[in-house]
Short mmCIF file of C-alpha atoms in Angstrom, two decimals:
data_model
loop_
_atom_site.label_atom_id
_atom_site.label_comp_id
_atom_site.label_asym_id
_atom_site.label_seq_id
_atom_site.Cartn_x
_atom_site.Cartn_y
_atom_site.Cartn_z
CA UNK L 2 0.00 0.00 0.00
CA UNK L 3 1.44 3.28 -1.06
CA UNK L 4 0.86 6.51 0.82
CA UNK L 5 0.72 9.84 -0.96
CA UNK L 6 3.04 12.53 0.16
CA UNK L 7 1.38 15.92 0.31
CA UNK L 8 3.57 18.89 -0.33
CA UNK L 9 2.92 22.14 1.49
CA UNK L 10 0.79 24.48 -0.66
CA UNK L 11 2.37 27.61 -1.92
CA UNK L 12 0.80 30.65 -0.25
CA UNK L 13 0.11 33.31 -2.82
CA UNK L 14 -0.65 36.84 -1.76
CA UNK L 15 -3.33 38.13 -4.04
CA UNK L 16 -5.69 41.10 -4.08
CA UNK L 17 -8.68 40.71 -6.34
CA UNK L 18 -10.86 43.68 -7.09
CA UNK L 19 -14.55 42.85 -7.45
CA UNK L 20 -16.36 45.55 -9.34
CA UNK L 21 -19.88 45.86 -10.67
CA UNK L 22 -22.48 48.55 -11.14
CA UNK L 23 -26.20 48.51 -10.55
CA UNK L 24 -28.39 50.94 -12.44
CA UNK L 25 -31.14 52.09 -10.10
CA UNK L 26 -34.20 53.57 -11.76
CA UNK L 27 -37.71 54.10 -10.44
CA UNK L 28 -40.61 56.30 -11.55
CA UNK L 29 -41.79 59.27 -9.50
CA UNK L 30 -45.35 60.07 -10.57
CA UNK L 31 -47.36 63.19 -9.75
CA UNK L 32 -51.10 62.70 -10.02
CA UNK L 33 -54.41 63.16 -8.25
CA UNK L 34 -56.91 60.58 -7.00
CA UNK L 35 -54.66 57.58 -7.55
CA UNK L 36 -57.45 55.18 -6.54
CA UNK L 37 -59.99 56.56 -8.99
CA UNK L 38 -60.89 53.58 -11.22
CA UNK L 39 -59.87 55.53 -14.32
CA UNK L 40 -56.42 56.43 -12.95
CA UNK L 41 -54.08 53.79 -14.37
CA UNK L 42 -50.76 54.89 -12.83
CA UNK L 43 -50.75 52.26 -10.07
CA UNK L 44 -51.77 49.53 -12.49
CA UNK L 45 -48.91 50.48 -14.83
CA UNK L 46 -46.41 50.57 -11.96
CA UNK L 47 -47.36 47.04 -10.91
CA UNK L 48 -46.82 45.86 -14.49
CA UNK L 49 -43.43 47.47 -15.07
CA UNK L 50 -41.77 44.05 -15.27
CA UNK L 51 -44.36 41.24 -15.50
CA UNK L 52 -47.02 42.47 -17.91
CA UNK L 53 -49.71 39.80 -17.75
CA UNK L 54 -49.67 38.79 -14.11
CA UNK L 55 -52.06 39.20 -11.20
CA UNK L 56 -49.80 40.81 -8.62
CA UNK L 57 -50.08 40.07 -4.91
CA UNK L 58 -50.05 43.25 -2.85
CA UNK L 59 -49.81 43.95 0.89
CA UNK L 60 -51.07 47.43 1.77
CA UNK L 61 -50.11 49.50 4.83
CA UNK L 62 -51.85 52.78 5.71
CA UNK L 63 -50.86 55.51 8.15
CA UNK L 64 -53.65 55.74 10.74
CA UNK L 65 -53.55 59.53 10.44
CA UNK L 66 -54.27 59.28 6.71
CA UNK L 67 -57.28 57.10 7.39
CA UNK L 68 -58.57 59.56 9.99
CA UNK L 69 -58.38 62.34 7.40
CA UNK L 70 -59.78 60.18 4.57
CA UNK L 71 -62.02 57.50 6.13
CA UNK L 72 -63.29 56.44 2.70
CA UNK L 73 -59.80 55.43 1.54
CA UNK L 74 -60.01 51.71 2.31
CA UNK L 75 -63.27 51.38 0.39
CA UNK L 76 -61.72 53.26 -2.54
CA UNK L 77 -58.69 50.94 -2.55
CA UNK L 78 -60.86 47.82 -2.59
CA UNK L 79 -63.03 49.26 -5.36
CA UNK L 80 -59.91 50.02 -7.40
CA UNK L 81 -58.57 46.51 -6.87
CA UNK L 82 -61.91 45.02 -7.90
CA UNK L 83 -61.96 47.13 -11.06
CA UNK L 84 -58.43 45.99 -11.95
CA UNK L 85 -58.59 42.46 -10.58
CA UNK L 86 -56.66 41.19 -13.58
CA UNK L 87 -53.58 42.93 -12.16
CA UNK L 88 -54.14 43.45 -8.41
CA UNK L 89 -54.81 40.98 -5.62
CA UNK L 90 -54.85 42.54 -2.14
CA UNK L 91 -53.53 39.88 0.22
CA UNK L 92 -55.07 39.88 3.69
CA UNK L 93 -56.51 42.86 5.48
CA UNK L 94 -55.09 46.33 4.90
CA UNK L 95 -52.72 47.02 7.82
CA UNK L 96 -53.02 50.23 9.84
CA UNK L 97 -49.73 51.68 11.12
CA UNK L 98 -49.68 54.36 13.84
CA UNK L 99 -48.69 57.64 12.22
CA UNK L 100 -45.96 60.03 13.30
CA UNK L 101 -42.64 59.44 15.00
CA UNK L 102 -44.21 57.04 17.50
CA UNK L 103 -44.10 54.22 14.96
CA UNK L 104 -40.35 54.72 14.55
CA UNK L 105 -39.79 54.80 18.31
CA UNK L 106 -41.84 51.66 19.07
CA UNK L 107 -39.63 48.55 19.23
CA UNK L 108 -42.60 46.38 18.23
CA UNK L 109 -43.24 48.16 14.91
CA UNK L 110 -40.74 46.29 12.73
CA UNK L 111 -41.52 42.81 14.15
CA UNK L 112 -45.23 43.52 13.62
CA UNK L 113 -44.67 44.62 10.02
CA UNK L 114 -42.46 41.61 9.29
CA UNK L 115 -45.09 39.30 10.72
CA UNK L 116 -47.70 40.90 8.46
CA UNK L 117 -45.47 40.29 5.43
CA UNK L 118 -44.80 36.72 6.49
CA UNK L 119 -48.44 35.76 7.15
CA UNK L 120 -49.32 37.15 3.71
CA UNK L 121 -46.51 35.11 2.12
CA UNK L 122 -45.13 38.20 0.40
CA UNK L 123 -42.27 37.18 -1.89
CA UNK L 124 -39.81 39.01 -4.11
CA UNK L 125 -42.33 39.23 -6.96
CA UNK L 126 -45.04 40.59 -4.64
CA UNK L 127 -45.46 44.20 -3.61
CA UNK L 128 -45.82 46.25 -0.48
CA UNK L 129 -47.61 49.58 -0.77
CA UNK L 130 -47.22 52.12 2.03
CA UNK L 131 -49.55 55.12 2.19
CA UNK L 132 -48.53 57.65 4.79
CA UNK L 133 -46.21 60.25 6.15
CA UNK L 134 -42.45 60.01 6.23
CA UNK L 135 -42.27 58.03 9.48
CA UNK L 136 -44.61 55.30 8.23
CA UNK L 137 -42.85 55.18 4.85
CA UNK L 138 -39.54 54.85 6.71
CA UNK L 139 -40.76 51.96 8.89
CA UNK L 140 -42.59 50.00 6.18
CA UNK L 141 -39.73 50.64 3.75
CA UNK L 142 -37.23 49.23 6.25
CA UNK L 143 -39.34 46.13 6.87
CA UNK L 144 -39.78 45.60 3.12
CA UNK L 145 -36.03 46.04 2.55
CA UNK L 146 -34.98 43.37 5.07
CA UNK L 147 -37.76 40.87 4.32
CA UNK L 148 -36.43 38.25 1.85
CA UNK L 149 -33.47 40.67 1.49
CA UNK L 150 -35.85 43.11 -0.16
CA UNK L 151 -39.33 42.99 -1.64
CA UNK L 152 -40.79 45.46 -4.11
CA UNK L 153 -41.97 48.55 -2.29
CA UNK L 154 -44.23 51.32 -3.61
CA UNK L 155 -44.46 54.58 -1.67
CA UNK L 156 -47.54 56.81 -1.65
CA UNK L 157 -46.40 59.75 0.49
CA UNK L 158 -49.29 61.54 2.14
CA UNK L 159 -47.62 64.70 3.48
CA UNK L 160 -45.97 67.73 1.91
CA UNK L 161 -42.72 66.80 3.64
CA UNK L 162 -42.73 63.22 2.38
CA UNK L 163 -43.79 64.08 -1.19
CA UNK L 164 -41.23 66.87 -1.45
CA UNK L 165 -38.31 65.15 0.28
CA UNK L 166 -38.04 61.80 2.05
CA UNK L 167 -40.56 59.92 -0.05
CA UNK L 168 -38.48 60.32 -3.22
CA UNK L 169 -35.22 59.33 -1.52
CA UNK L 170 -33.49 55.99 -0.99
CA UNK L 171 -33.34 55.81 2.81
CA UNK L 172 -35.41 53.75 5.26
CA UNK L 173 -34.97 53.73 9.02
CA UNK L 174 -36.40 53.52 12.52
CA UNK L 175 -35.15 55.03 15.76
CA UNK L 176 -33.44 52.93 18.41
CA UNK L 177 -32.17 53.59 21.92
CA UNK L 178 -33.39 57.17 21.63
CA UNK L 179 -31.31 57.88 18.54
CA UNK L 180 -32.80 59.09 15.28
CA UNK L 181 -32.68 56.62 12.37
CA UNK L 182 -30.11 54.40 14.07
CA UNK L 183 -31.42 51.25 12.37
CA UNK L 184 -31.95 51.47 8.65
CA UNK L 185 -30.75 50.84 5.14
CA UNK L 186 -30.48 52.32 1.67
CA UNK L 187 -33.08 50.67 -0.53
CA UNK L 188 -34.64 52.53 -3.46
CA UNK L 189 -38.39 52.00 -3.86
CA UNK L 190 -40.03 50.28 -6.82
CA UNK L 191 -41.95 53.51 -7.47
CA UNK L 192 -43.15 56.69 -5.81
CA UNK L 193 -46.63 58.09 -6.46
CA UNK L 194 -47.31 61.62 -5.22
CA UNK L 195 -51.08 62.05 -5.01
CA UNK L 196 -52.08 65.69 -4.58
CA UNK L 197 -55.50 64.74 -3.21
CA UNK L 198 -53.81 63.29 -0.12
CA UNK L 199 -52.31 66.72 0.55
CA UNK L 200 -55.74 68.37 0.32
CA UNK L 201 -56.90 66.34 3.32
CA UNK L 202 -53.96 67.30 5.56
CA UNK L 203 -54.39 69.45 8.67
CA UNK L 204 -52.95 72.94 8.21
CA UNK L 205 -50.14 72.31 10.70
CA UNK L 206 -48.84 69.42 8.61
CA UNK L 207 -49.04 71.42 5.39
CA UNK L 208 -46.91 74.14 6.96
CA UNK L 209 -44.40 71.67 8.44
CA UNK L 210 -43.72 70.06 5.10
CA UNK L 211 -42.62 73.29 3.48
CA UNK L 212 -39.45 73.41 5.61
CA UNK L 213 -37.64 70.88 3.42
CA UNK L 214 -38.52 72.88 0.30
CA UNK L 215 -36.99 76.01 1.83
CA UNK L 216 -33.94 73.94 2.80
CA UNK L 217 -33.24 72.57 -0.66
CA UNK L 218 -33.76 75.99 -2.23
CA UNK L 219 -31.25 77.47 0.19
CA UNK L 220 -28.51 74.95 -0.51
CA UNK L 221 -29.07 74.33 -4.24
CA UNK L 222 -31.42 76.70 -6.07
CA UNK L 223 -31.62 80.45 -5.50
CA UNK L 224 -34.32 80.82 -8.16
CA UNK L 225 -36.53 78.35 -6.29
CA UNK L 226 -35.98 80.22 -3.03
CA UNK L 227 -37.04 83.43 -4.75
CA UNK L 228 -40.09 81.64 -6.19
CA UNK L 229 -41.01 80.68 -2.63
CA UNK L 230 -40.66 84.32 -1.56
CA UNK L 231 -42.79 85.53 -4.46
CA UNK L 232 -45.52 82.94 -3.79
CA UNK L 233 -45.45 82.98 -0.01
CA UNK L 234 -48.98 84.39 0.32
CA UNK L 235 -50.44 81.59 -1.82
CA UNK L 236 -48.41 78.96 0.01
CA UNK L 237 -49.42 80.30 3.42
CA UNK L 238 -53.05 80.10 2.27
CA UNK L 239 -52.43 76.48 1.13
CA UNK L 240 -53.35 77.16 -2.48
CA UNK L 241 -53.34 73.69 -4.05
CA UNK L 242 -51.69 74.78 -7.31
CA UNK L 243 -48.89 76.55 -5.45
CA UNK L 244 -48.40 73.56 -3.13
CA UNK L 245 -48.29 71.17 -6.09
CA UNK L 246 -45.56 73.33 -7.66
CA UNK L 247 -43.59 73.50 -4.40
CA UNK L 248 -43.73 69.72 -4.02
CA UNK L 249 -42.84 69.00 -7.64
CA UNK L 250 -39.80 71.30 -7.75
CA UNK L 251 -38.56 70.34 -4.30
CA UNK L 252 -38.81 66.65 -5.17
CA UNK L 253 -36.90 67.27 -8.40
CA UNK L 254 -34.09 69.05 -6.53
CA UNK L 255 -33.83 66.27 -3.94
CA UNK L 256 -33.77 63.64 -6.69
CA UNK L 257 -31.09 65.58 -8.58
CA UNK L 258 -28.90 65.76 -5.48
CA UNK L 259 -29.25 62.02 -4.82
CA UNK L 260 -28.59 61.06 -8.44
CA UNK L 261 -25.85 63.54 -9.30
CA UNK L 262 -24.38 64.64 -5.96
CA UNK L 263 -21.83 61.84 -6.10
CA UNK L 264 -22.78 60.06 -2.87
CA UNK L 265 -26.31 58.57 -3.02
CA UNK L 266 -25.60 56.03 -0.26
CA UNK L 267 -23.72 58.50 1.99
CA UNK L 268 -20.35 56.76 1.96
CA UNK L 269 -18.61 60.04 2.74
CA UNK L 270 -19.12 62.52 5.55
CA UNK L 271 -21.02 65.32 3.82
CA UNK L 272 -24.81 65.42 3.95
CA UNK L 273 -25.93 68.63 2.23
CA UNK L 274 -29.59 67.56 2.21
CA UNK L 275 -29.47 67.59 6.01
CA UNK L 276 -28.89 71.34 6.29
CA UNK L 277 -30.45 72.40 9.59
CA UNK L 278 -30.92 68.80 10.70
CA UNK L 279 -28.18 68.34 13.30
CA UNK L 280 -30.14 70.56 15.68
CA UNK L 281 -33.57 69.49 14.37
CA UNK L 282 -33.08 65.82 15.20
CA UNK L 283 -32.00 66.72 18.73
CA UNK L 284 -34.89 69.17 19.21
CA UNK L 285 -37.41 66.51 18.23
CA UNK L 286 -36.21 64.37 21.13
CA UNK L 287 -35.76 67.25 23.58
CA UNK L 288 -39.31 68.43 22.91
CA UNK L 289 -40.55 64.84 23.39
CA UNK L 290 -41.78 65.13 19.79
CA UNK L 291 -44.04 68.07 20.54
CA UNK L 292 -42.13 69.47 17.57
CA UNK L 293 -42.77 67.58 14.35
CA UNK L 294 -39.82 66.88 12.09
CA UNK L 295 -40.68 69.74 9.71
CA UNK L 296 -41.18 72.20 12.55
CA UNK L 297 -37.84 71.24 14.08
CA UNK L 298 -36.13 71.51 10.67
CA UNK L 299 -37.49 75.06 10.24
CA UNK L 300 -35.95 76.07 13.58
CA UNK L 301 -32.74 74.24 12.65
CA UNK L 302 -32.61 76.16 9.36
CA UNK L 303 -33.11 79.46 11.20
CA UNK L 304 -30.40 78.51 13.71
CA UNK L 305 -27.81 77.52 11.09
CA UNK L 306 -28.70 80.52 8.95
CA UNK L 307 -28.06 82.86 11.87
CA UNK L 308 -24.86 80.94 12.63
CA UNK L 309 -23.77 81.37 8.99
CA UNK L 310 -24.33 85.12 9.37
CA UNK L 311 -22.38 85.23 12.64
CA UNK L 312 -19.52 83.34 10.92
CA UNK L 313 -19.44 86.04 8.25
CA UNK L 314 -20.69 83.76 5.48
CA UNK L 315 -24.05 85.46 4.91
CA UNK L 316 -25.09 89.09 4.81
CA UNK L 317 -27.56 90.39 7.37
CA UNK L 318 -30.04 90.98 4.54
CA UNK L 319 -29.86 87.32 3.48
CA UNK L 320 -30.30 86.20 7.07
CA UNK L 321 -33.41 88.37 7.41
CA UNK L 322 -34.89 87.19 4.12
CA UNK L 323 -34.62 83.55 5.18
CA UNK L 324 -36.08 84.21 8.63
CA UNK L 325 -38.92 86.25 7.16
CA UNK L 326 -39.84 83.59 4.59
CA UNK L 327 -40.06 80.91 7.27
CA UNK L 328 -42.17 83.17 9.48
CA UNK L 329 -44.50 84.10 6.63
CA UNK L 330 -45.03 80.44 5.77
CA UNK L 331 -46.34 80.02 9.31
CA UNK L 332 -43.43 78.57 11.26
CA UNK L 333 -42.73 79.32 14.91
CA UNK L 334 -38.95 79.68 14.95
CA UNK L 335 -38.33 79.08 18.60
CA UNK L 336 -38.83 76.33 21.18
CA UNK L 337 -37.82 76.39 24.88
CA UNK L 338 -35.99 73.07 24.48
CA UNK L 339 -33.14 75.07 22.95
CA UNK L 340 -32.41 76.42 26.44
CA UNK L 341 -32.00 73.04 28.12
CA UNK L 342 -28.54 72.61 29.63
CA UNK L 343 -26.13 69.75 30.21
CA UNK L 344 -24.55 69.19 33.62
CA UNK L 345 -21.49 71.16 32.49
CA UNK L 346 -23.63 74.14 31.50
CA UNK L 347 -23.47 73.62 27.72
CA UNK L 348 -26.67 73.64 25.76
CA UNK L 349 -28.16 70.16 25.45
CA UNK L 350 -28.82 70.68 21.75
CA UNK L 351 -25.05 70.69 21.15
CA UNK L 352 -25.10 66.92 21.66
CA UNK L 353 -26.77 66.87 18.27
CA UNK L 354 -23.39 67.59 16.68
CA UNK L 355 -21.90 64.45 18.23
CA UNK L 356 -24.94 62.38 17.20
CA UNK L 357 -24.69 63.76 13.66
CA UNK L 358 -21.01 62.87 13.35
CA UNK L 359 -21.50 59.43 14.89
CA UNK L 360 -24.30 58.62 12.46
CA UNK L 361 -22.02 58.96 9.44
CA UNK L 362 -18.58 58.42 10.92
CA UNK L 363 -15.52 60.29 9.73
CA UNK L 364 -15.02 63.93 10.51
CA UNK L 365 -17.83 66.27 11.40
CA UNK L 366 -19.40 67.74 8.28
CA UNK L 367 -22.08 70.42 8.63
CA UNK L 368 -23.69 72.30 5.77
CA UNK L 369 -23.87 76.07 6.21
CA UNK L 370 -24.79 78.81 3.75
CA UNK L 371 -22.27 80.82 1.73
CA UNK L 372 -25.19 82.56 0.02
CA UNK L 373 -28.83 81.89 -0.72
CA UNK L 374 -28.72 78.92 -3.07
CA UNK L 375 -25.14 77.95 -2.14
CA UNK L 376 -24.35 75.47 0.63
CA UNK L 377 -20.85 75.08 2.02
CA UNK L 378 -19.42 72.26 4.16
CA UNK L 379 -17.54 72.98 7.41
CA UNK L 380 -15.84 70.56 9.79
CA UNK L 381 -16.01 72.63 12.97
CA UNK L 382 -18.74 74.55 14.77
CA UNK L 383 -18.01 77.30 17.27
CA UNK L 384 -20.09 76.56 20.36
CA UNK L 385 -20.02 80.19 21.44
CA UNK L 386 -21.49 81.28 18.10
CA UNK L 387 -24.17 78.58 18.35
CA UNK L 388 -25.04 79.94 21.78
CA UNK L 389 -25.26 83.44 20.31
CA UNK L 390 -27.49 82.18 17.50
CA UNK L 391 -29.81 80.57 20.08
CA UNK L 392 -29.98 83.83 22.01
CA UNK L 393 -30.73 85.74 18.80
CA UNK L 394 -33.59 83.39 17.89
CA UNK L 395 -35.05 83.77 21.37
CA UNK L 396 -34.84 87.58 21.11
CA UNK L 397 -36.50 87.55 17.69
CA UNK L 398 -39.30 85.34 19.04
CA UNK L 399 -39.94 87.75 21.91
CA UNK L 400 -40.13 90.86 19.68
#
């Protein structure tokens, strides 16, 4: 019997570079009355890939949307019945608590995953989420991690979500008191902005959503900012045509930044679309969510605008124009939570800078304004100037 002699393998040091590209593309549709039987946009979206298939669909609705439009469930079922050759609603329509509470509740994601599982949703099925940004975030996250990602259609129901987050590629929930700590980048299958959902919104929510439009105008499009100034009376009166235009142009600017800004999945440290957000995210928590996201963003914009002026980046006239536009749109640009202090005497809101840096990693990167329509990235923030900006906002609120 012969035994084989094994020689020691030669160890080769080798570095292989794996490289591939994925072309993301999804439609963003502006329409009205998406569930009118004669509106075919949803039907076409479901048939983008498989043309002659009855598609299984799980539907999730923000409870706040249903309160504002109690006939919505009946309309959805009537639409599905009319187009039964394409749509099969699987199981009951699921109600999801609206607002930030759904992102703070540790049971939200397990509940959503269970709903997807009991409906046997697979990678050729669809989830449809109808709601504000928080509900879209939560359902989008559940859809993204279920079967490593199932097709997800967003129907944003707020100005803020239609103009900003709903057309983006991010999904997240809060965890351990930190904003969007658990999440992923997962582009939707499609986004459908239905103007009739905006008509049913309470006035407070219509106002709140305009903050992100002001933000993107300030960092990317001076002409849009000036359009907002010129149409502020119509916007403050919630004129539907003016609001539709605000949403459409704001969504386009956000989409352009994501597609052409060079960092759609935030691999670097800069986050220009989060101008005003380092303080806003902290104020939401400090106010125990008495401030909505849009309301906190408006204050954060005012704070960072004043800081930009104090740093010598903006003129006093530009600072006043921005403050006046936000006020005329209906925002209250002050909240007492800005005065809360840490044990060492520093303002509590300053912890938002640490949270902001930790969320992305790398060096701190904050967007300020070099001019209206021109954002600029900085890596340091002067705490004394932030304190002065807070004092200035309080003085303005008292006058």
